[in-house]
């Protein structure tokens, strides 16, 4: 399964022939200035929560793609009120089968409001079974004990975890999260975009390797097959 890193927490994936984009924040991201949003199309746009650094390019990609938006009930309702009607609301603990695979919405410890201050419900993460793999995309979150439930229910192949610290887990907690959900391979996200979340890459990788976990830190525009 191919994932292309588009900066911050945004990945464009090809899952079972469907193009799935996660938390698109590209055009306001100086680190992604070489990525042209007008060329991005997707079949599905998945949003973990309503913060601006996760939803900035939703409308543009939706309009040029005929995409289906999937997020929490409150985030979906906010976008539907803006005219993005092709949207699928979910809530925590619920699973749904889509054309790219089965998605379970899981807990995240963070906050969620939309760019205009509207209530965004609770923030979420996803466990996705698709393309013969099972993976966890954590969204923005602290380390929390509910991650143990993910390990009980799923045998994950890899995970996408925030590692930038300050607003989410830093490398220490993310390495513990990797152990808790039972993965040996993690793709880091939510790092280096802003000064608040700049990290030392070698130090972060060393922390993960102390826990027996490989940390992959992609550069913006880089792809990885997982
Ligand atoms: Ni956030
Ligand atoms: Mn964020």
PDB file of C-alpha atoms and ligand atoms in Angstrom:
ATOM      1  CA  UNK A   1       0.000   0.000   0.000  1.00  0.00           C
ATOM      2  CA  UNK A   2       1.456   3.330  -1.052  1.00  0.00           C
ATOM      3  CA  UNK A   3       1.328   6.399   1.186  1.00  0.00           C
ATOM      4  CA  UNK A   4       2.572   9.814   0.100  1.00  0.00           C
ATOM      5  CA  UNK A   5       3.367  12.329   2.822  1.00  0.00           C
ATOM      6  CA  UNK A   6       1.925  15.768   2.071  1.00  0.00           C
ATOM      7  CA  UNK A   7       3.179  17.381   5.275  1.00  0.00           C
ATOM      8  CA  UNK A   8       2.010  17.789   8.875  1.00  0.00           C
ATOM      9  CA  UNK A   9      -0.506  14.921   9.389  1.00  0.00           C
ATOM     10  CA  UNK A  10      -1.603  14.642   5.767  1.00  0.00           C
ATOM     11  CA  UNK A  11      -1.092  11.467   3.763  1.00  0.00           C
ATOM     12  CA  UNK A  12      -2.508  10.456   0.413  1.00  0.00           C
ATOM     13  CA  UNK A  13      -2.952   6.690   0.239  1.00  0.00           C
ATOM     14  CA  UNK A  14      -3.917   4.199  -2.403  1.00  0.00           C
ATOM     15  CA  UNK A  15      -6.006   1.596  -0.611  1.00  0.00           C
ATOM     16  CA  UNK A  16      -7.524  -1.129  -2.756  1.00  0.00           C
ATOM     17  CA  UNK A  17      -7.571   1.179  -5.769  1.00  0.00           C
ATOM     18  CA  UNK A  18      -9.205   4.064  -3.916  1.00  0.00           C
ATOM     19  CA  UNK A  19      -7.450   7.350  -3.215  1.00  0.00           C
ATOM     20  CA  UNK A  20      -7.817   8.260   0.426  1.00  0.00           C
ATOM     21  CA  UNK A  21      -6.471  11.496   1.911  1.00  0.00           C
ATOM     22  CA  UNK A  22      -6.028  12.039   5.635  1.00  0.00           C
ATOM     23  CA  UNK A  23      -6.334  15.435   7.391  1.00  0.00           C
ATOM     24  CA  UNK A  24      -5.422  17.710   4.459  1.00  0.00           C
ATOM     25  CA  UNK A  25      -3.422  20.760   5.549  1.00  0.00           C
ATOM     26  CA  UNK A  26      -1.245  21.670   2.602  1.00  0.00           C
ATOM     27  CA  UNK A  27      -1.768  25.168   1.160  1.00  0.00           C
ATOM     28  CA  UNK A  28      -1.123  27.036   4.470  1.00  0.00           C
ATOM     29  CA  UNK A  29       1.877  24.782   5.262  1.00  0.00           C
ATOM     30  CA  UNK A  30       5.156  26.490   4.325  1.00  0.00           C
ATOM     31  CA  UNK A  31       6.891  23.108   4.516  1.00  0.00           C
ATOM     32  CA  UNK A  32       4.573  21.848   1.749  1.00  0.00           C
ATOM     33  CA  UNK A  33       4.851  24.850  -0.576  1.00  0.00           C
ATOM     34  CA  UNK A  34       6.062  22.550  -3.392  1.00  0.00           C
ATOM     35  CA  UNK A  35       2.818  20.535  -3.264  1.00  0.00           C
ATOM     36  CA  UNK A  36       0.116  21.809  -5.607  1.00  0.00           C
ATOM     37  CA  UNK A  37      -3.305  21.258  -4.021  1.00  0.00           C
ATOM     38  CA  UNK A  38      -5.073  21.934  -7.327  1.00  0.00           C
ATOM     39  CA  UNK A  39      -3.597  18.669  -8.623  1.00  0.00           C
ATOM     40  CA  UNK A  40      -4.812  16.527  -5.730  1.00  0.00           C
ATOM     41  CA  UNK A  41      -7.912  14.409  -6.119  1.00  0.00           C
ATOM     42  CA  UNK A  42      -9.271  11.808  -3.738  1.00  0.00           C
ATOM     43  CA  UNK A  43     -12.153   9.363  -3.484  1.00  0.00           C
ATOM     44  CA  UNK A  44     -12.328   9.790   0.281  1.00  0.00           C
ATOM     45  CA  UNK A  45     -11.293  12.580   2.643  1.00  0.00           C
ATOM     46  CA  UNK A  46     -10.883  11.358   6.231  1.00  0.00           C
ATOM     47  CA  UNK A  47     -10.815  13.919   9.047  1.00  0.00           C
ATOM     48  CA  UNK A  48      -9.943  13.084  12.636  1.00  0.00           C
ATOM     49  CA  UNK A  49     -11.083  16.423  14.091  1.00  0.00           C
ATOM     50  CA  UNK A  50     -11.959  19.982  13.154  1.00  0.00           C
ATOM     51  CA  UNK A  51      -8.754  21.926  13.813  1.00  0.00           C
ATOM     52  CA  UNK A  52      -7.513  24.166  11.026  1.00  0.00           C
ATOM     53  CA  UNK A  53      -4.228  22.291  10.712  1.00  0.00           C
ATOM     54  CA  UNK A  54      -6.247  19.211   9.659  1.00  0.00           C
ATOM     55  CA  UNK A  55      -9.077  20.582   7.524  1.00  0.00           C
ATOM     56  CA  UNK A  56      -7.591  23.543   5.618  1.00  0.00           C
ATOM     57  CA  UNK A  57      -7.805  22.019   2.130  1.00  0.00           C
ATOM     58  CA  UNK A  58     -10.940  19.909   2.509  1.00  0.00           C
ATOM     59  CA  UNK A  59     -13.183  22.139   0.394  1.00  0.00           C
ATOM     60  CA  UNK A  60     -10.712  22.480  -2.474  1.00  0.00           C
ATOM     61  CA  UNK A  61     -10.007  18.747  -2.697  1.00  0.00           C
ATOM     62  CA  UNK A  62     -13.681  17.859  -2.266  1.00  0.00           C
ATOM     63  CA  UNK A  63     -14.753  20.178  -5.079  1.00  0.00           C
ATOM     64  CA  UNK A  64     -12.174  18.989  -7.591  1.00  0.00           C
ATOM     65  CA  UNK A  65     -12.686  15.290  -6.772  1.00  0.00           C
ATOM     66  CA  UNK A  66     -16.289  14.246  -6.108  1.00  0.00           C
ATOM     67  CA  UNK A  67     -14.908  12.870  -2.860  1.00  0.00           C
ATOM     68  CA  UNK A  68     -16.794  11.487   0.107  1.00  0.00           C
ATOM     69  CA  UNK A  69     -15.941  13.141   3.400  1.00  0.00           C
ATOM     70  CA  UNK A  70     -15.787  10.914   6.499  1.00  0.00           C
ATOM     71  CA  UNK A  71     -15.498  12.368   9.992  1.00  0.00           C
ATOM     72  CA  UNK A  72     -17.245  12.818  13.307  1.00  0.00           C
ATOM     73  CA  UNK A  73     -20.905  13.807  13.309  1.00  0.00           C
ATOM     74  CA  UNK A  74     -20.188  17.436  14.251  1.00  0.00           C
ATOM     75  CA  UNK A  75     -17.403  17.969  11.707  1.00  0.00           C
ATOM     76  CA  UNK A  76     -19.510  16.400   8.956  1.00  0.00           C
ATOM     77  CA  UNK A  77     -22.503  18.574   9.850  1.00  0.00           C
ATOM     78  CA  UNK A  78     -20.331  21.718   9.700  1.00  0.00           C
ATOM     79  CA  UNK A  79     -19.074  20.844   6.221  1.00  0.00           C
ATOM     80  CA  UNK A  80     -22.556  19.858   5.035  1.00  0.00           C
ATOM     81  CA  UNK A  81     -23.788  23.298   6.095  1.00  0.00           C
ATOM     82  CA  UNK A  82     -21.099  24.715   3.797  1.00  0.00           C
ATOM     83  CA  UNK A  83     -22.486  22.674   0.912  1.00  0.00           C
ATOM     84  CA  UNK A  84     -20.241  19.584   1.058  1.00  0.00           C
ATOM     85  CA  UNK A  85     -23.186  17.243   1.110  1.00  0.00           C
ATOM     86  CA  UNK A  86     -21.450  14.009   0.186  1.00  0.00           C
ATOM     87  CA  UNK A  87     -20.288  13.288   3.708  1.00  0.00           C
ATOM     88  CA  UNK A  88     -20.553  10.347   6.070  1.00  0.00           C
ATOM     89  CA  UNK A  89     -20.891  11.003   9.819  1.00  0.00           C
ATOM     90  CA  UNK A  90     -19.520   8.588  12.408  1.00  0.00           C
ATOM     91  CA  UNK A  91     -18.883   8.553  16.107  1.00  0.00           C
ATOM     92  CA  UNK A  92     -16.522   6.818  18.494  1.00  0.00           C
ATOM     93  CA  UNK A  93     -16.708   3.045  18.711  1.00  0.00           C
ATOM     94  CA  UNK A  94     -18.532   2.777  15.396  1.00  0.00           C
ATOM     95  CA  UNK A  95     -17.258   0.861  12.368  1.00  0.00           C
ATOM     96  CA  UNK A  96     -18.305   1.212   8.754  1.00  0.00           C
ATOM     97  CA  UNK A  97     -17.325  -0.534   5.561  1.00  0.00           C
ATOM     98  CA  UNK A  98     -16.344   1.809   2.711  1.00  0.00           C
ATOM     99  CA  UNK A  99     -15.002   1.082  -0.787  1.00  0.00           C
ATOM    100  CA  UNK A 100     -11.412   1.309   0.521  1.00  0.00           C
ATOM    101  CA  UNK A 101     -11.986  -0.924   3.542  1.00  0.00           C
ATOM    102  CA  UNK A 102     -13.471  -0.972   6.998  1.00  0.00           C
ATOM    103  CA  UNK A 103     -12.910   2.008   9.280  1.00  0.00           C
ATOM    104  CA  UNK A 104     -13.398   2.023  13.040  1.00  0.00           C
ATOM    105  CA  UNK A 105     -13.506   5.396  14.761  1.00  0.00           C
ATOM    106  CA  UNK A 106     -11.510   5.243  17.981  1.00  0.00           C
ATOM    107  CA  UNK A 107     -10.786   7.593  20.863  1.00  0.00           C
ATOM    108  CA  UNK A 108      -8.233  10.380  20.891  1.00  0.00           C
ATOM    109  CA  UNK A 109      -7.372  12.616  23.832  1.00  0.00           C
ATOM    110  CA  UNK A 110      -7.186  16.120  22.368  1.00  0.00           C
ATOM    111  CA  UNK A 111      -9.780  18.814  21.528  1.00  0.00           C
ATOM    112  CA  UNK A 112     -11.825  19.632  18.449  1.00  0.00           C
ATOM    113  CA  UNK A 113     -13.319  22.860  17.181  1.00  0.00           C
ATOM    114  CA  UNK A 114     -13.836  24.076  13.621  1.00  0.00           C
ATOM    115  CA  UNK A 115     -11.947  27.075  12.155  1.00  0.00           C
ATOM    116  CA  UNK A 116     -14.848  29.469  12.965  1.00  0.00           C
ATOM    117  CA  UNK A 117     -14.961  28.278  16.574  1.00  0.00           C
ATOM    118  CA  UNK A 118     -17.919  25.915  16.116  1.00  0.00           C
ATOM    119  CA  UNK A 119     -18.057  22.864  18.337  1.00  0.00           C
ATOM    120  CA  UNK A 120     -16.304  19.971  16.633  1.00  0.00           C
ATOM    121  CA  UNK A 121     -17.375  17.070  18.841  1.00  0.00           C
ATOM    122  CA  UNK A 122     -14.691  14.841  20.252  1.00  0.00           C
ATOM    123  CA  UNK A 123     -11.451  14.213  18.346  1.00  0.00           C
ATOM    124  CA  UNK A 124     -10.922  10.776  16.862  1.00  0.00           C
ATOM    125  CA  UNK A 125      -8.475   8.317  15.405  1.00  0.00           C
ATOM    126  CA  UNK A 126      -9.057   5.542  12.878  1.00  0.00           C
ATOM    127  CA  UNK A 127      -8.275   1.853  12.610  1.00  0.00           C
ATOM    128  CA  UNK A 128      -8.481   0.873   8.955  1.00  0.00           C
ATOM    129  CA  UNK A 129      -8.646  -2.632   7.522  1.00  0.00           C
ATOM    130  CA  UNK A 130      -7.950  -2.355   3.813  1.00  0.00           C
ATOM    131  CA  UNK A 131      -5.458  -3.389   1.151  1.00  0.00           C
ATOM    132  CA  UNK A 132      -4.783  -6.600   3.126  1.00  0.00           C
ATOM    133  CA  UNK A 133      -3.358  -4.548   5.999  1.00  0.00           C
ATOM    134  CA  UNK A 134      -4.631  -3.188   9.274  1.00  0.00           C
ATOM    135  CA  UNK A 135      -3.319   0.137  10.489  1.00  0.00           C
ATOM    136  CA  UNK A 136      -3.987   2.826  13.069  1.00  0.00           C
ATOM    137  CA  UNK A 137      -4.044   6.507  12.159  1.00  0.00           C
ATOM    138  CA  UNK A 138      -4.082   8.183  15.569  1.00  0.00           C
ATOM    139  CA  UNK A 139      -4.891  11.782  14.633  1.00  0.00           C
ATOM    140  CA  UNK A 140      -3.873  14.299  17.293  1.00  0.00           C
ATOM    141  CA  UNK A 141      -3.746  12.582  20.645  1.00  0.00           C
ATOM    142  CA  UNK A 142      -2.052  12.141  23.974  1.00  0.00           C
ATOM    143  CA  UNK A 143      -0.940   8.688  25.052  1.00  0.00           C
ATOM    144  CA  UNK A 144      -3.956   7.044  26.661  1.00  0.00           C
ATOM    145  CA  UNK A 145      -4.908   3.637  28.013  1.00  0.00           C
ATOM    146  CA  UNK A 146      -7.727   3.071  25.506  1.00  0.00           C
ATOM    147  CA  UNK A 147      -4.964   2.268  23.019  1.00  0.00           C
ATOM    148  CA  UNK A 148      -4.799  -1.106  24.751  1.00  0.00           C
ATOM    149  CA  UNK A 149      -8.264  -1.844  23.372  1.00  0.00           C
ATOM    150  CA  UNK A 150      -6.912  -1.450  19.853  1.00  0.00           C
ATOM    151  CA  UNK A 151      -4.316  -4.139  20.512  1.00  0.00           C
ATOM    152  CA  UNK A 152      -6.966  -6.439  22.001  1.00  0.00           C
ATOM    153  CA  UNK A 153      -9.190  -6.134  18.950  1.00  0.00           C
ATOM    154  CA  UNK A 154      -6.725  -5.824  16.061  1.00  0.00           C
ATOM    155  CA  UNK A 155      -3.355  -7.192  14.991  1.00  0.00           C
ATOM    156  CA  UNK A 156      -1.929  -4.050  13.455  1.00  0.00           C
ATOM    157  CA  UNK A 157       0.709  -3.966  10.726  1.00  0.00           C
ATOM    158  CA  UNK A 158       1.806  -0.364  11.328  1.00  0.00           C
ATOM    159  CA  UNK A 159       0.617   2.934  12.758  1.00  0.00           C
ATOM    160  CA  UNK A 160       0.673   6.647  12.060  1.00  0.00           C
ATOM    161  CA  UNK A 161       1.372   8.480  15.314  1.00  0.00           C
ATOM    162  CA  UNK A 162       1.927  12.151  16.161  1.00  0.00           C
ATOM    163  CA  UNK A 163       5.451  12.729  17.486  1.00  0.00           C
ATOM    164  CA  UNK A 164       5.819  16.527  17.565  1.00  0.00           C
ATOM    165  CA  UNK A 165       5.115  17.001  21.288  1.00  0.00           C
ATOM    166  CA  UNK A 166       3.551  20.205  22.729  1.00  0.00           C
ATOM    167  CA  UNK A 167       0.038  19.652  21.219  1.00  0.00           C
ATOM    168  CA  UNK A 168       0.214  15.837  21.024  1.00  0.00           C
ATOM    169  CA  UNK A 169       2.423  12.980  22.129  1.00  0.00           C
ATOM    170  CA  UNK A 170       6.139  13.517  21.813  1.00  0.00           C
ATOM    171  CA  UNK A 171       8.564  10.751  20.810  1.00  0.00           C
ATOM    172  CA  UNK A 172       8.704   9.149  24.299  1.00  0.00           C
ATOM    173  CA  UNK A 173       4.941   8.773  24.629  1.00  0.00           C
ATOM    174  CA  UNK A 174       4.502   7.871  20.973  1.00  0.00           C
ATOM    175  CA  UNK A 175       7.030   5.044  21.362  1.00  0.00           C
ATOM    176  CA  UNK A 176       4.985   3.797  24.337  1.00  0.00           C
ATOM    177  CA  UNK A 177       1.829   4.119  22.234  1.00  0.00           C
ATOM    178  CA  UNK A 178       3.454   1.978  19.545  1.00  0.00           C
ATOM    179  CA  UNK A 179       4.104  -0.711  22.138  1.00  0.00           C
ATOM    180  CA  UNK A 180       0.600  -0.380  23.505  1.00  0.00           C
ATOM    181  CA  UNK A 181      -1.093  -0.872  20.133  1.00  0.00           C
ATOM    182  CA  UNK A 182       1.391  -3.595  19.215  1.00  0.00           C
ATOM    183  CA  UNK A 183       3.274  -2.239  16.195  1.00  0.00           C
ATOM    184  CA  UNK A 184       6.971  -2.361  15.325  1.00  0.00           C
ATOM    185  CA  UNK A 185       6.720   0.221  12.555  1.00  0.00           C
ATOM    186  CA  UNK A 186       5.483   3.787  12.975  1.00  0.00           C
ATOM    187  CA  UNK A 187       5.185   6.636  10.508  1.00  0.00           C
ATOM    188  CA  UNK A 188       5.574   9.889  12.423  1.00  0.00           C
ATOM    189  CA  UNK A 189       3.357  12.894  11.824  1.00  0.00           C
ATOM    190  CA  UNK A 190       2.489  16.291  13.312  1.00  0.00           C
ATOM    191  CA  UNK A 191       6.158  17.354  13.598  1.00  0.00           C
ATOM    192  CA  UNK A 192       8.341  20.212  12.303  1.00  0.00           C
ATOM    193  CA  UNK A 193       5.446  22.150  10.729  1.00  0.00           C
ATOM    194  CA  UNK A 194       5.662  24.964  13.279  1.00  0.00           C
ATOM    195  CA  UNK A 195       8.407  25.951  15.764  1.00  0.00           C
ATOM    196  CA  UNK A 196       6.272  24.549  18.628  1.00  0.00           C
ATOM    197  CA  UNK A 197       6.559  21.025  17.250  1.00  0.00           C
ATOM    198  CA  UNK A 198      10.078  20.891  15.861  1.00  0.00           C
ATOM    199  CA  UNK A 199      11.857  17.686  16.868  1.00  0.00           C
ATOM    200  CA  UNK A 200      15.329  16.197  16.616  1.00  0.00           C
ATOM    201  CA  UNK A 201      14.857  13.354  14.114  1.00  0.00           C
ATOM    202  CA  UNK A 202      17.809  11.239  15.178  1.00  0.00           C
ATOM    203  CA  UNK A 203      16.912  11.548  18.840  1.00  0.00           C
ATOM    204  CA  UNK A 204      13.281  10.600  18.137  1.00  0.00           C
ATOM    205  CA  UNK A 205      14.348   7.553  16.109  1.00  0.00           C
ATOM    206  CA  UNK A 206      16.733   6.504  18.890  1.00  0.00           C
ATOM    207  CA  UNK A 207      13.940   6.720  21.470  1.00  0.00           C
ATOM    208  CA  UNK A 208      11.757   4.497  19.318  1.00  0.00           C
ATOM    209  CA  UNK A 209      14.511   1.996  18.716  1.00  0.00           C
ATOM    210  CA  UNK A 210      15.028   1.698  22.493  1.00  0.00           C
ATOM    211  CA  UNK A 211      11.441   0.427  22.515  1.00  0.00           C
ATOM    212  CA  UNK A 212      12.126  -1.918  19.592  1.00  0.00           C
ATOM    213  CA  UNK A 213      10.105   0.199  17.186  1.00  0.00           C
ATOM    214  CA  UNK A 214      11.154   1.666  13.849  1.00  0.00           C
ATOM    215  CA  UNK A 215      10.196   5.327  13.392  1.00  0.00           C
ATOM    216  CA  UNK A 216       9.838   6.492   9.800  1.00  0.00           C
ATOM    217  CA  UNK A 217      10.011  10.274   9.326  1.00  0.00           C
ATOM    218  CA  UNK A 218       9.201  11.107   5.723  1.00  0.00           C
ATOM    219  CA  UNK A 219      10.047  14.353   4.000  1.00  0.00           C
ATOM    220  CA  UNK A 220       7.178  16.245   2.430  1.00  0.00           C
ATOM    221  CA  UNK A 221       6.341  14.727  -0.941  1.00  0.00           C
ATOM    222  CA  UNK A 222       8.068  11.424  -0.151  1.00  0.00           C
ATOM    223  CA  UNK A 223       6.208   8.114  -0.553  1.00  0.00           C
ATOM    224  CA  UNK A 224       6.491   4.858   1.320  1.00  0.00           C
ATOM    225  CA  UNK A 225       5.139   1.388   0.637  1.00  0.00           C
ATOM    226  CA  UNK A 226       3.748  -0.262   3.735  1.00  0.00           C
TER     227      UNK A 226
HETATM  228 NI1  LIG B   1      -5.624  19.327  16.677  1.00  0.00          NI
HETATM  229 MN1  LIG B   2      -3.145  19.354  14.967  1.00  0.00          MN
END
